[in-house]
Coordinates of C-alpha atoms in Angstrom, one line a residue:
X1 CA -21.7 -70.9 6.5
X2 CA -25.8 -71.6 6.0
X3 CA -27.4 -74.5 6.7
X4 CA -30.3 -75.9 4.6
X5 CA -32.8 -78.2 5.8
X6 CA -35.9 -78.8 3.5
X7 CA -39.0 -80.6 4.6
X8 CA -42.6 -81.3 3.8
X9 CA -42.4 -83.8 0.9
X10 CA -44.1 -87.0 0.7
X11 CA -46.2 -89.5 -1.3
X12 CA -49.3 -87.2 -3.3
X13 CA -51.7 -88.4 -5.9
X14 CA -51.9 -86.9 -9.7
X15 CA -53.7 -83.6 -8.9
X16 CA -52.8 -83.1 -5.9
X17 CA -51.2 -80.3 -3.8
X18 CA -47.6 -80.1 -1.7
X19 CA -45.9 -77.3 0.5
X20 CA -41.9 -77.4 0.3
X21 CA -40.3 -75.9 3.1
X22 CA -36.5 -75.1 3.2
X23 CA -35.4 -73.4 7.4
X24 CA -32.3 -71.6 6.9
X25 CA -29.3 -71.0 9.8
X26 CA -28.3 -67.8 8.2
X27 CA -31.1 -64.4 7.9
X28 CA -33.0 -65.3 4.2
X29 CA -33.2 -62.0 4.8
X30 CA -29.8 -61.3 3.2
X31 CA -29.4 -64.1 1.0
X32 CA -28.9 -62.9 -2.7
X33 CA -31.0 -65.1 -4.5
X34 CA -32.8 -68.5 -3.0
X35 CA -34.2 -71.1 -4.9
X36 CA -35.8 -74.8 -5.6
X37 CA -33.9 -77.3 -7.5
X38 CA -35.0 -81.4 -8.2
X39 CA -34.0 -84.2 -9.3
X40 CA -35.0 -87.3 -10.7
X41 CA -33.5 -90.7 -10.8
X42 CA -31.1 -91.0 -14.1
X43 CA -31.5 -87.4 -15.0
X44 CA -29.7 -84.0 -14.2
X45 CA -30.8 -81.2 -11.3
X46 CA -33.2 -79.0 -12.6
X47 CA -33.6 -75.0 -11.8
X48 CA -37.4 -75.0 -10.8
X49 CA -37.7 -71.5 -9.2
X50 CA -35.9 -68.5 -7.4
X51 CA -36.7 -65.6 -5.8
X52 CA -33.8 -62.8 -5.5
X53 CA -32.7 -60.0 -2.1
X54 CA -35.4 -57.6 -3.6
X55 CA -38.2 -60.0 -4.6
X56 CA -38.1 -60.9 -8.1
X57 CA -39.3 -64.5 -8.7
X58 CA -38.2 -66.8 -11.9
X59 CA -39.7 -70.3 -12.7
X60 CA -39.1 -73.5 -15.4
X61 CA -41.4 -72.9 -17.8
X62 CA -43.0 -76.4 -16.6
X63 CA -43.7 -75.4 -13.8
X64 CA -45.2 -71.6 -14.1
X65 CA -48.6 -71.3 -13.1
X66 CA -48.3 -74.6 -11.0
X67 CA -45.5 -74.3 -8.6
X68 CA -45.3 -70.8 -6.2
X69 CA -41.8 -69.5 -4.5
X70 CA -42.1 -67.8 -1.3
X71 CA -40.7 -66.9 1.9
X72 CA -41.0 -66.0 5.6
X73 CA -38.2 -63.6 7.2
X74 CA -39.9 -64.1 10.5
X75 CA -39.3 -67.7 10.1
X76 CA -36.5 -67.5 8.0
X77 CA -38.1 -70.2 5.7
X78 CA -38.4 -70.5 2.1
X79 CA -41.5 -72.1 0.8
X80 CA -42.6 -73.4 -2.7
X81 CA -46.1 -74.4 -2.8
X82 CA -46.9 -76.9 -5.6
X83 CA -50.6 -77.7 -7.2
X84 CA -51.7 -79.6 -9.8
X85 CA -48.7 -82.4 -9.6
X86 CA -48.2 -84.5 -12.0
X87 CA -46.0 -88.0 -12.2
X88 CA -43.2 -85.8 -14.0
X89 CA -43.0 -84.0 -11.0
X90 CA -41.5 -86.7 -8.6
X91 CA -38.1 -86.2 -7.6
X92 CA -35.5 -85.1 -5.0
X93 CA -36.7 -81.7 -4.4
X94 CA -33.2 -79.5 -2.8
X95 CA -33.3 -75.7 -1.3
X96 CA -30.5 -73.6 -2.8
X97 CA -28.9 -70.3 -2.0
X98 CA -26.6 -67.3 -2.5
X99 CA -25.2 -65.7 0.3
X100 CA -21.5 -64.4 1.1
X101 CA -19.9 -65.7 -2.4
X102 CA -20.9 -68.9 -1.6
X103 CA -23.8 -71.2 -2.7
X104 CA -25.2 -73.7 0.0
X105 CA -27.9 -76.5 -0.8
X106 CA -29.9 -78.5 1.6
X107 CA -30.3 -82.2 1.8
X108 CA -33.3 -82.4 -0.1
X109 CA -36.7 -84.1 0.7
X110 CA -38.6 -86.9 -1.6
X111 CA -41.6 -86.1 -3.4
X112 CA -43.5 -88.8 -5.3
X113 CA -46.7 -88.7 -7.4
X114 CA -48.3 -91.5 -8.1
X115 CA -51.6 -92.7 -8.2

């Protein structure tokens, strides 16, 4: 069983900057693939980013360029840095991962743009 618990959204104007944080109970150190997901009021989740056991990283096209994945083993935290946010970009942002044949998500953690 892993636990999930993101942290580090909040209100940010248009242009702004925002550092995600997901601390895991379980070693990120042997998860198979951890990732960012959102979602916005009346629409689906969306895949945002994910980084895999030996480092490879994947991002939403909308995103690339804008929003970094990362992590900490010493920590055991998984980050996603996010610049340049736009009012598209508010949502539910949720911490995902892959560990033990199972898939665990956090509770997720508001971000809202606005000006």
């Amino acid at each position: 069983q892993v636990q999930l618990v993101e942290s580090g959204g909040g209100l940010v104007q248009p242009g702004g900057s925002l550092r995600l944080s997901c601390a895991a109970s379980g070693t990120i150190r042997d998860m198979n693939v951890m990732g960012w997901y959102r979602q916005a009021p009346g629409t689906q989740r969306e895949f945002l980013a994910s980084i895999t056991i030996d480092g490879r990283t994947n991002y939403r096209d909308s995103v690339k360029g804008r929003f970094t994945i990362s992590r900490d083993y010493a920590k055991n935290t998984l980050f996603l840095q996010m610049n340049t946010l736009k009012l598209e970009d508010t949502a539910v942002y949720y911490c995902n991962a892959v560990w033990g044949g199972g898939t665990y998500r956090g509770q997720g953690t508001q971000v809202t743009v606005s000006s």
